[in-house]
Coordinates of C-alpha atoms in Angstrom, one line a residue:
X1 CA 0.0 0.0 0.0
X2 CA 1.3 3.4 -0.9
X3 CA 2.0 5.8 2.3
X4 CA 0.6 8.9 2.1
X5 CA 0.8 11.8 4.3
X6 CA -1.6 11.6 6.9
X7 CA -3.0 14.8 9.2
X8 CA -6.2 16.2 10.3
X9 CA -7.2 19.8 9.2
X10 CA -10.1 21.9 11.0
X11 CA -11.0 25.1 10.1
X12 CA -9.2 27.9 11.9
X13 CA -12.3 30.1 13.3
X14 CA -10.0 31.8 16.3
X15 CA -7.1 34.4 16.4
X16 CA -4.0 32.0 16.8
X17 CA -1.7 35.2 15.9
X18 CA -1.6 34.7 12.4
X19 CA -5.0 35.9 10.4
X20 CA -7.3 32.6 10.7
X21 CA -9.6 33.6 7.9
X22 CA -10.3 30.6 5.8
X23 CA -7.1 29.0 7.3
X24 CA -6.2 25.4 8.1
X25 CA -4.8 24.2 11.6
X26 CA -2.7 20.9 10.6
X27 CA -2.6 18.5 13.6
X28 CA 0.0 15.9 13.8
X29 CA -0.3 12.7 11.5
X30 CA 2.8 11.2 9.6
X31 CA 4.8 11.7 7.1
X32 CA 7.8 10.1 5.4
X33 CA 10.0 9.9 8.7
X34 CA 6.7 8.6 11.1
X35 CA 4.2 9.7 13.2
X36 CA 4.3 14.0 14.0
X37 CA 4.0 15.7 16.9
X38 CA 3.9 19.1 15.5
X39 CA 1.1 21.9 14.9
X40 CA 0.7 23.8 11.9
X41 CA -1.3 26.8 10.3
X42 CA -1.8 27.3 6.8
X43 CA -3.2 30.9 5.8
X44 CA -3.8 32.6 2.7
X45 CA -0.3 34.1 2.2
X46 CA 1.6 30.7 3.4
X47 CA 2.8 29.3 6.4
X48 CA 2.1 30.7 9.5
X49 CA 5.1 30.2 12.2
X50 CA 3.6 32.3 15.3
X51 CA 1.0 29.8 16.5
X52 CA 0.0 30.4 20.0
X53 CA -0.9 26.7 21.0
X54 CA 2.2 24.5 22.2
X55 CA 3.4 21.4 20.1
X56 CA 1.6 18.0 20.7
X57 CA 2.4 16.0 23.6
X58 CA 3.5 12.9 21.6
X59 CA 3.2 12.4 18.3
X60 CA 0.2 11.6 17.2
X61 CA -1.9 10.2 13.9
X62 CA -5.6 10.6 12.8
X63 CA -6.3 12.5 16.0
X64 CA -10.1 13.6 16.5
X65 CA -9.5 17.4 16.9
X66 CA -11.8 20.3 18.0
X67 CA -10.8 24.1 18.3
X68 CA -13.5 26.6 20.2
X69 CA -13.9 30.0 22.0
X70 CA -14.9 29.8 25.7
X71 CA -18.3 31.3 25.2
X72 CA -18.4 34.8 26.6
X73 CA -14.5 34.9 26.8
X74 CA -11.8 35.6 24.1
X75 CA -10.1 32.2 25.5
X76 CA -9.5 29.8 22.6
X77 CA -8.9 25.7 23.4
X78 CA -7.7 23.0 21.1
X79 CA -8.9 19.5 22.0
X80 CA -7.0 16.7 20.6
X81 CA -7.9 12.6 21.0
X82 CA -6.1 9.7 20.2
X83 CA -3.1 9.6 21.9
X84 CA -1.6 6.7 23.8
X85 CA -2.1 7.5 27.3
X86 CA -4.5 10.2 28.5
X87 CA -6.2 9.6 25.4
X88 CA -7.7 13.3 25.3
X89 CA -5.8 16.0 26.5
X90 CA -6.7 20.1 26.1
X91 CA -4.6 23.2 25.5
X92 CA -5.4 27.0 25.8
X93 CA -4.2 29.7 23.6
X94 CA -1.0 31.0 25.2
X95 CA 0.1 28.1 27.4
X96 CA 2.6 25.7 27.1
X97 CA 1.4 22.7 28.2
X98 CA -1.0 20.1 27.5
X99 CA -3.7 18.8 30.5
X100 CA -5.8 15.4 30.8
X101 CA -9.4 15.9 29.6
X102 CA -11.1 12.6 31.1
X103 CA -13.2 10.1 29.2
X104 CA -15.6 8.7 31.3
X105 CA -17.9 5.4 30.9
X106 CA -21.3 4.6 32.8
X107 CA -22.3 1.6 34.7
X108 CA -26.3 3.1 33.6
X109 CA -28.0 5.2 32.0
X110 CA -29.7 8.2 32.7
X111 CA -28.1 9.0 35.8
X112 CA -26.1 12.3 35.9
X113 CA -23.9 11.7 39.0
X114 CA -20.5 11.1 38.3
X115 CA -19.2 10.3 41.1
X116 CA -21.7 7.5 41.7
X117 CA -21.9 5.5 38.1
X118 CA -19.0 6.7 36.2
X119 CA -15.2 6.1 36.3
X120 CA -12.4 7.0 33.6
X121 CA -11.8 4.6 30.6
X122 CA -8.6 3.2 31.6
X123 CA -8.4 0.8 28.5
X124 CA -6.3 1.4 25.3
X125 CA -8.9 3.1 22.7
X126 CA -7.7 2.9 19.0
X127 CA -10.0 5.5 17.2
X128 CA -11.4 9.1 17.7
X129 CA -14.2 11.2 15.6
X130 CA -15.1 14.4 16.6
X131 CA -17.7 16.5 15.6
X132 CA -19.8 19.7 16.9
X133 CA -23.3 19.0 17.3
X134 CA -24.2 23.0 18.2
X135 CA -21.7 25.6 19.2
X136 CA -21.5 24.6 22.7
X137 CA -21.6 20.8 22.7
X138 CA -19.3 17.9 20.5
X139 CA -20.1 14.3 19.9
X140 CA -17.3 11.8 19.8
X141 CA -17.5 8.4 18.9
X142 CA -14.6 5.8 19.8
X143 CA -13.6 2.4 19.5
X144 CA -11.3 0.4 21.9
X145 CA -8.5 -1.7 21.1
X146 CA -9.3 -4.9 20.0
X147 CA -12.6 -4.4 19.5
X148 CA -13.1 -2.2 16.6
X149 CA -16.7 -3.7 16.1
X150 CA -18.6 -1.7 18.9
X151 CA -18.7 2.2 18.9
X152 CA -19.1 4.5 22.7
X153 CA -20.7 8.0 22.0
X154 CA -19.5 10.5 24.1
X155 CA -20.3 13.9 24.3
X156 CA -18.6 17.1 25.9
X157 CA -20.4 20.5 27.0
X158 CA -18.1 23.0 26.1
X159 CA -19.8 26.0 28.2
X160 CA -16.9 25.0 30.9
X161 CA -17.0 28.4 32.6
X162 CA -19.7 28.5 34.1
X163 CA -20.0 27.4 37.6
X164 CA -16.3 24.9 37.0
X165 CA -14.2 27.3 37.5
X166 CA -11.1 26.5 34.9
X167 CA -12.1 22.7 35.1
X168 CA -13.4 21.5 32.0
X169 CA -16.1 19.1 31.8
X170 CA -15.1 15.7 31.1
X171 CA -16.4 14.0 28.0
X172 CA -19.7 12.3 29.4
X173 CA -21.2 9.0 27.7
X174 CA -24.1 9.3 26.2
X175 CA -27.3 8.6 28.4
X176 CA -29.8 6.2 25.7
X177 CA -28.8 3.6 23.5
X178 CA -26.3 5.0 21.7
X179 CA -23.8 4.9 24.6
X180 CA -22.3 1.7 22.9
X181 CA -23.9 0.5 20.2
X182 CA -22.4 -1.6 17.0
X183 CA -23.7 -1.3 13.3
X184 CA -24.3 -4.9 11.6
X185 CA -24.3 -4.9 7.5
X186 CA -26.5 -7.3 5.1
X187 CA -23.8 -8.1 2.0
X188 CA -25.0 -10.3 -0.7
X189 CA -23.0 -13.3 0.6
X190 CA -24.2 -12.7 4.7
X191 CA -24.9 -10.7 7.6
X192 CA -21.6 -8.3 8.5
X193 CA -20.2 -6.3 11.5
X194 CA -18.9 -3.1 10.7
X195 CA -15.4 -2.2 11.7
X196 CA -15.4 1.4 13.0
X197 CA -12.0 1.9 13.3
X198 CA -11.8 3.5 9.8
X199 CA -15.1 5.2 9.1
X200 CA -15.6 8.6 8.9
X201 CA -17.9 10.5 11.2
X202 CA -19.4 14.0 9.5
X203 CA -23.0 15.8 10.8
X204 CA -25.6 16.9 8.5
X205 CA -28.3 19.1 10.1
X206 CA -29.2 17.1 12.7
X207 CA -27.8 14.1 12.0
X208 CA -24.5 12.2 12.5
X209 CA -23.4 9.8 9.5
X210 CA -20.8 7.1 10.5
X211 CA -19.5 6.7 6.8
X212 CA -17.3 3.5 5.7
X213 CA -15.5 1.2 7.6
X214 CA -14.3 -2.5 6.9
X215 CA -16.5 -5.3 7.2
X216 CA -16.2 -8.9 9.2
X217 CA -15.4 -12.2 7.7
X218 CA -17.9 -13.7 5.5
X219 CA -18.2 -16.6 3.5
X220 CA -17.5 -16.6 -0.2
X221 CA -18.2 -19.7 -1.0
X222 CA -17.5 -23.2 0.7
X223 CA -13.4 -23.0 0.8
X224 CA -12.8 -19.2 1.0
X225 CA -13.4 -16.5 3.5
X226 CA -13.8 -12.1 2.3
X227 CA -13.6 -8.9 4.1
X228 CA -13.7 -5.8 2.6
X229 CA -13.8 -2.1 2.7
X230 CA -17.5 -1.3 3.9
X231 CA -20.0 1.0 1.9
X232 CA -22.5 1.1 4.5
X233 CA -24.0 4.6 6.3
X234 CA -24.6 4.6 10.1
X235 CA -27.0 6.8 11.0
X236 CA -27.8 9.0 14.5
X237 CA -30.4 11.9 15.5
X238 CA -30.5 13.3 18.6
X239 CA -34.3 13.7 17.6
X240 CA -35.1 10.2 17.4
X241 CA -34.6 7.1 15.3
X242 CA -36.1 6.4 12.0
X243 CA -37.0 2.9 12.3
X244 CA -39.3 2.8 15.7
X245 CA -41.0 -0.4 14.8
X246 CA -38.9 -2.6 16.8
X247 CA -38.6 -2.8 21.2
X248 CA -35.8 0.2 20.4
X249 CA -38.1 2.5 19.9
X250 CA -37.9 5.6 18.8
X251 CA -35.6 7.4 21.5
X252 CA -31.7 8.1 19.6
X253 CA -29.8 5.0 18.5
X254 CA -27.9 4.5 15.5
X255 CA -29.1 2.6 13.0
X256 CA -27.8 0.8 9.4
X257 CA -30.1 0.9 6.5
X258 CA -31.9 4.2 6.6
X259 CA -29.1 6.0 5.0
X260 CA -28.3 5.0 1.3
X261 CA -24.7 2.9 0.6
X262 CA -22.0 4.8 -0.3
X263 CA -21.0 4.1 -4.2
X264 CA -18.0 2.8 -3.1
X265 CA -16.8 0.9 0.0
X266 CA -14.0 3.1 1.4
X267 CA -12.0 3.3 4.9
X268 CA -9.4 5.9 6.4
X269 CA -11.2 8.3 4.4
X270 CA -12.0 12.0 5.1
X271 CA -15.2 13.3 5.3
X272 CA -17.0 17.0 6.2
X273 CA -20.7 18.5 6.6
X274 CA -20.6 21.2 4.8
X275 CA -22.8 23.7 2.7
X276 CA -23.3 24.0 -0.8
X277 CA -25.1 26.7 -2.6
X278 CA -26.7 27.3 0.5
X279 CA -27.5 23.6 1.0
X280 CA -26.5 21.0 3.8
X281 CA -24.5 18.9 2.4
X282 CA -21.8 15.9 3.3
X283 CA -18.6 15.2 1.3
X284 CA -16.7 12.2 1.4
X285 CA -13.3 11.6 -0.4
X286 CA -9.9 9.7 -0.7
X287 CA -9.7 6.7 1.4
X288 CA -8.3 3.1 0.9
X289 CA -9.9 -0.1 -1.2
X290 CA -9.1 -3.0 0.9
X291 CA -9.8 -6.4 -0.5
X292 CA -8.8 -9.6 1.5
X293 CA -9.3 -13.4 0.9
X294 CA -8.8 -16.5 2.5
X295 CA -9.3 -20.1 1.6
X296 CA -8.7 -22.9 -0.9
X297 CA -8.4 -22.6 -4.7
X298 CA -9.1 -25.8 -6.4
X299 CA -8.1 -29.1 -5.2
X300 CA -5.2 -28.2 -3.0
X301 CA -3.8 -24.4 -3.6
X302 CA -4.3 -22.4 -0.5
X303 CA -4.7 -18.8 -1.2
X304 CA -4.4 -15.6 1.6
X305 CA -3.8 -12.7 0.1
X306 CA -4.8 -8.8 0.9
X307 CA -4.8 -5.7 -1.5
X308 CA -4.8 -2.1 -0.4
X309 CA -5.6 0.7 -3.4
X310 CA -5.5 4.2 -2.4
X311 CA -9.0 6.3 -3.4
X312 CA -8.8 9.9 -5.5
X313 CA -12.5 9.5 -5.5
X314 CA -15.5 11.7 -3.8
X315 CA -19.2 11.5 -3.2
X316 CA -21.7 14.0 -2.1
X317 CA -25.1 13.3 0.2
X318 CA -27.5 15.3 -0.5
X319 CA -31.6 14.8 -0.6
X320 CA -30.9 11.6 0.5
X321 CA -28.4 10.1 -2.1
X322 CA -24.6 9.8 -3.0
X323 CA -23.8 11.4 -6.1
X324 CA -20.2 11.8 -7.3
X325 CA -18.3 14.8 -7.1
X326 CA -14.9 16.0 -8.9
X327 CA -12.4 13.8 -8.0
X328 CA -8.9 14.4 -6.1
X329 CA -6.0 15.2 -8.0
X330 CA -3.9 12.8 -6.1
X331 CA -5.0 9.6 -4.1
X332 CA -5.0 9.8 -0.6
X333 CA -5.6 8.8 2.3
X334 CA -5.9 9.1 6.5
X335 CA -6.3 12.5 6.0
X336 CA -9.0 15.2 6.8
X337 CA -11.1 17.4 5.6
X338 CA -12.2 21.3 7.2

């Protein structure tokens, strides 16, 4: 598989010393000599060298990353996830150092005493999205090591000053059924679990779409085993569920099959909700084609063999379907979109 750079862009929506208009905060990822631990700003005019955040604690690679104002304050935080230890740590504008911002996980639901129900995740995690759901709250969804089949929403109220002093909340779970949840696919050779570990998560409107993703095992035939990149859409409304037939009911959950497939199964893509002509929109582009196999060929050749093929490709959701959009200029992948 070819290595690309890898790095996570947001939008640059604060005063970081440099002008921020339509800039580009680059947040660690990899390039030819490894993993980076360094922060960058790209502006208009070039390269900006006066940022005012510190560099990362360790180096870090398709981080979940979220830059804000304090409301009512001209105090600007960057929030970065994925790292090994302390797997989400904060930083302020003007400070050199980097502080702990706990994960938490629930023994129930609906029960808003920390103290009493929750305790910090202390296992490895291996994936981070981050998005805002409104300017004062962001949804994150993570899997764990080792079991990139089953997804934890979290989210984080980022009104922190007010009555915390300069302690920021901690990211909370979510308090319904999409606290942990997993998303199982129908393929035309059997019933899948999708890997989360490389999907994409973006928001439209209301709603959170958990693009892509690599699927489980299934059988191809009586001798051979396939996985593949997934083209499935997990879907999630803090206004309800789609389907409420089922014991669920309608109450937030996400769900598989409400939102179209993607045109093509992709993982370690990017993807953004944006707006178009005025129009809610959600891109998704790049990415990696992974094919694998595993079984007999014939009488007695035994095959296992995987094949990686780096995407140029993009789609656009819009009134409900994937259309595709221009294509990238060069193929690429584990990067991100702002």
């Amino acid at each position: 598989m070819q290595k690309m750079y890898l790095l996570f862009l947001v939008f640059c929506l604060v005063d970081l010393s440099c002008s921020c208009d339509d800039s580009l905060l680059l947040v660690g990822g990899q390039d030819a000599s490894g993993p980076l631990s360094s922060i960058h700003l790209l502006t208009p005019s070039g390269w900006c060298s006066d940022i005012d955040f510190p560099a990362l604690p360790e180096p870090v690679t398709n981080p979940g990353v979220h830059i804000f104002t304090l409301k009512d304050t001209d105090r600007n935080f960057l929030i970065v996830c994925g790292f090994s230890s302390d797997h989400c740590k904060f930083t302020e504008n003007g400070s050199d150092q980097w502080n702990s911002l706990p994960l938490l996980v629930s023994r129930g639901y609906g029960v808003n005493n920390f103290d009493s129900v929750m305790e910090e995740v202390v296992s490895s995690s291996k994936s981070f999205k981050v998005v805002p759901l409104d300017n004062q709250t962001v949804v994150m969804v993570s899997t764990k090591e080792n079991v990139s089949y089953v997804g934890n929403t979290h989210t984080n109220n980022l009104d922190w000053n007010q009555g915390h002093g300069d302690t920021p909340l901690p990211w909370a779970p979510a308090e319904d059924q999409t606290a942990e949840f997993s998303l199982p696919g129908v393929a035309w050779n059997g019933v899948f679990s999708k890997n989360m570990t490389g999907s994409c998560l973006a928001r439209i409107g209301q709603e959170l779409l958990l693009t892509g993703g690599r699927t489980s095992e299934l059988p191809m035939d009586m001798n051979s085993r396939v996985k593949s990149s997934d083209a499935t859409v997990g879907r999630m409304s803090p206004e309800g569920a789609i389907n409420c037939e089922d014991a669920s009911g309608c109450g937030p959950r996400w769900e598989q099959g409400v939102v179209p497939d993607l045109i093509e199964g992709r993982e370690e893509h990017a993807c953004l909700g944006t707006m178009l002509d005025g129009v809610d929109v959600v891109l998704v582009g790049g990415g990696t084609k992974f094919d694998y196999i595993k079984g007999k060929s014939g009488y007695s050749y035994y095959i296992e063999r995987e094949t990686y093929a780096t995407l140029r490709s993009v789609e656009v959701f819009h009134d409900h379907l994937w259309r595709s959009g221009p294509d990238f200029n060069v193929a690429r992948s584990g990067f991100g979109l702002g």
